[in-house]
Amino acid sequence: MATRTAAEQRADAKLVYDAYVAECPTRHLLDRISDKWVSLLINALAEQPQRYADLSRRVAGISQKMLTQTLRNLERDGLVSRTVTPAVPVRVEYALTPLGLGLLPVMRAIMHWAETNMDEVLAARADYDAANGA
């Protein structure tokens, strides 16, 4: 059996999408969907299609720049659709695509887990800080 070079192994890994391989495109997607703003926006859009200003109010603390950038990235990845309705003023709505809806159960579960376990996490942090003199 012939041995394969590292470059050949990386090329093969890209074909099967192995996130443990540094060059695998799934790493970029994992990076995107693990962002806190993405999680909050996906969950907010689960309720119904929303306008930019509605999302800005719903997701407290997100800057205008970050909201715009995150929505563009989600649209580029096919997770969110952007619909422009000609009116005065122009009406723009964002909604989850079928692909985005497929991600929703995972995002909801993570958000629920965080909300449910926050007291334990805070206690663990306090214990750690006390033991390590922080």
PDB file of C-alpha atoms in Angstrom, residues 8 16 18 53 67 78 90 101 108 122 133:
ATOM      1  CA  GLU A   8      -3.031  14.324  -0.191  1.00  0.00           C
ATOM      2  CA  VAL A  16     -15.458  14.198   3.419  1.00  0.00           C
ATOM      3  CA  ASP A  18     -13.699  16.379   8.618  1.00  0.00           C
ATOM      4  CA  ALA A  53     -35.000  47.523  13.597  1.00  0.00           C
ATOM      5  CA  LEU A  67     -26.023  43.197  13.216  1.00  0.00           C
ATOM      6  CA  GLY A  78     -27.989  30.268   3.204  1.00  0.00           C
ATOM      7  CA  VAL A  90     -38.513  50.289   1.520  1.00  0.00           C
ATOM      8  CA  LEU A 101     -34.761  26.136  10.331  1.00  0.00           C
ATOM      9  CA  ARG A 108     -32.628  26.424  20.907  1.00  0.00           C
ATOM     10  CA  LEU A 122     -21.584  30.762  38.134  1.00  0.00           C
ATOM     11  CA  GLY A 133      -6.820  33.272  44.035  1.00  0.00           C
TER      12      GLY A 133
END
